[in-house]
GROMACS .gro file of C-alpha atoms in nm:
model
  111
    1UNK     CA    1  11.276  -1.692 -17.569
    2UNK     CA    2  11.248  -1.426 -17.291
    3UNK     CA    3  11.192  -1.737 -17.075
    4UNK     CA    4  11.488  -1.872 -17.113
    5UNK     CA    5  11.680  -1.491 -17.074
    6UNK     CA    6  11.500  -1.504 -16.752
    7UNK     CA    7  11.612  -1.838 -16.663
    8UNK     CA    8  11.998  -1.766 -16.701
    9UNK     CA    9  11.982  -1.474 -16.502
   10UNK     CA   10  11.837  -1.705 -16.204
   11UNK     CA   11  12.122  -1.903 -16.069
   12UNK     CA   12  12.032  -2.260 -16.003
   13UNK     CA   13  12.137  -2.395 -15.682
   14UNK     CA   14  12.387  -2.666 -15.845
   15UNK     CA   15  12.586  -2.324 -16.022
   16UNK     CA   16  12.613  -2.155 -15.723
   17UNK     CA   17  13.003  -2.279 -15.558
   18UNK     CA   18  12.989  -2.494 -15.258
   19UNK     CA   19  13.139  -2.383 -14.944
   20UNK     CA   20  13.451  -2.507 -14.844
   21UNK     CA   21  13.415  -2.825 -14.607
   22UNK     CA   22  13.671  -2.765 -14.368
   23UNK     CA   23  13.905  -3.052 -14.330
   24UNK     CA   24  13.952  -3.297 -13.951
   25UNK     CA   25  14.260  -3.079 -13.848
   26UNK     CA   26  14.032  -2.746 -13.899
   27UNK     CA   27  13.760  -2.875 -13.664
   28UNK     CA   28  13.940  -3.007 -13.450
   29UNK     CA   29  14.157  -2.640 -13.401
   30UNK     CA   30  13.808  -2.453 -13.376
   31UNK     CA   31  13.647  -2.699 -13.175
   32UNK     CA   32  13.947  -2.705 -12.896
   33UNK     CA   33  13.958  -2.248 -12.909
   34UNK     CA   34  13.605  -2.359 -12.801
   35UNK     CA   35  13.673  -2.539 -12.563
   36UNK     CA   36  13.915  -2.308 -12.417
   37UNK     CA   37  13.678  -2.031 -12.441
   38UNK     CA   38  13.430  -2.247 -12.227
   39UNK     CA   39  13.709  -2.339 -12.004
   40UNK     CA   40  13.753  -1.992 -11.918
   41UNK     CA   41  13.416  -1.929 -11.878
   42UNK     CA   42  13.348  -2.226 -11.603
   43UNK     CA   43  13.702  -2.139 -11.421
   44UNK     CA   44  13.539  -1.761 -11.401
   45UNK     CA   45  13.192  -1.872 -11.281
   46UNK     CA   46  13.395  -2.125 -11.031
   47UNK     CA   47  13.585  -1.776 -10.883
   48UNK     CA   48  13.257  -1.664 -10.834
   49UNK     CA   49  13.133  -1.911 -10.652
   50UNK     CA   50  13.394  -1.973 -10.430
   51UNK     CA   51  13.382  -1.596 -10.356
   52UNK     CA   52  13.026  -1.602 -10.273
   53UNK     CA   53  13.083  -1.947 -10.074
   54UNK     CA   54  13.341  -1.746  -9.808
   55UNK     CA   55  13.081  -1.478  -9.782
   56UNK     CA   56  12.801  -1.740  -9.692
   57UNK     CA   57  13.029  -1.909  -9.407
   58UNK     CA   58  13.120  -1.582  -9.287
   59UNK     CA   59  12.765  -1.499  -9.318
   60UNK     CA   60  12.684  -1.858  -9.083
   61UNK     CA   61  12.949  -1.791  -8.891
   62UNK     CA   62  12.786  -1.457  -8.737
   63UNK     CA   63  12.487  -1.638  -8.729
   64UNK     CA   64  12.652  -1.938  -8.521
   65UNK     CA   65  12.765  -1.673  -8.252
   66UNK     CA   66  12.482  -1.477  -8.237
   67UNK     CA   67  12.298  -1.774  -8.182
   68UNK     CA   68  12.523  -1.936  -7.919
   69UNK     CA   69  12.523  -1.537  -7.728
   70UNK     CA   70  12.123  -1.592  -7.757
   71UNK     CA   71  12.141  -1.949  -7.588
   72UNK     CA   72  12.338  -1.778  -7.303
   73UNK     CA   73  12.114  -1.469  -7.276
   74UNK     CA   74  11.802  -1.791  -7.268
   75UNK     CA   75  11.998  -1.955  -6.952
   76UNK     CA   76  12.049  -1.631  -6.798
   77UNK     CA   77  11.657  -1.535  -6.806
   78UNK     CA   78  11.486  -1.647  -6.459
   79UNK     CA   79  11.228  -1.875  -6.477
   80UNK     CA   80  11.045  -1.720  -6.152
   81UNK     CA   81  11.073  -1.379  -6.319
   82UNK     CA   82  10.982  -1.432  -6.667
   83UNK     CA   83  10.646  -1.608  -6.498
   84UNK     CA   84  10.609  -1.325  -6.315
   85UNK     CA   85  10.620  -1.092  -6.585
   86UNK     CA   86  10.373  -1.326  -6.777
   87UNK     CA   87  10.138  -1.315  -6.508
   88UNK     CA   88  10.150  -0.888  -6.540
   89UNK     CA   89  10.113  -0.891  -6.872
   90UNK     CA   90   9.800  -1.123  -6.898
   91UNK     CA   91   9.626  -0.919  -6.593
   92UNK     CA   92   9.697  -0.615  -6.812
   93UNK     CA   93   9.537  -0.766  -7.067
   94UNK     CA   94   9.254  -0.861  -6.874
   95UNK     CA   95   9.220  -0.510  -6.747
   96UNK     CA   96   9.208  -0.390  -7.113
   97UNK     CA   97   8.963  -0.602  -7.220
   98UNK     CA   98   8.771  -0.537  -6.932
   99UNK     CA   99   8.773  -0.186  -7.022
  100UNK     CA  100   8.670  -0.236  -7.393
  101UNK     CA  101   8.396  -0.472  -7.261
  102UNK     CA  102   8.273  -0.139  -7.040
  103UNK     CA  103   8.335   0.131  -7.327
  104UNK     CA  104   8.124  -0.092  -7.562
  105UNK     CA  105   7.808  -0.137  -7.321
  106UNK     CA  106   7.813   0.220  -7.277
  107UNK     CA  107   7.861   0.324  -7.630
  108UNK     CA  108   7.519   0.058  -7.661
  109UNK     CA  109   7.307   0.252  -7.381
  110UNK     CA  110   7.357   0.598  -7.535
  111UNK     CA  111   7.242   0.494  -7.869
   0.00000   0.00000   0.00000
């Protein structure tokens, strides 16, 4: 007998009430807010896009003039003279290494 007090203080699934099934004109009203509220969404994400799309072609836009006032500086360099300064540069070089050659083979002797 105390199984069957037991058993009516255990509601069975069937007792318990169903919820509410909401009727066509119910989901289709909540499913349409939603839709708004994603609407919103994708028209704020689109702002921000477009936003960050004028600072990229600003951003290319500096980059196409700096590039075009490099292309002028390129024409403006002289051939002769940038050879010229090549030539320094590599006898400098030379020299160094010449130099670390010597510094090397003397460091060797005093050992």
């Amino acid at each position: 007998m105390s199984d069957m007090a037991a058993n009516k203080d255990v509601e069975s699934p069937a007792a318990a009430p169903a919820p509410e099934l909401e009727t066509s004109e119910e989901t289709i009203t909540r499913l349409m807010a939603e839709c708004e509220r994603l609407d919103e969404k994708l028209l704020e994400k689109d702002a921000e896009l477009l936003e960050k799309d004028a600072e990229l072609l600003k951003v290319n836009a500096e980059l196409k003039k700096a590039d075009a006032k490099l292309e002028e500086q390129l024409k403006e360099v002289d051939p002769q003279l940038l050879e010229e300064e090549l030539k320094k540069a590599d006898s400098q070089l030379l020299g160094s290494q010449e130099v670390v050659k010597f510094l090397s083979g003397y460091k060797h002797l005093r050992r």
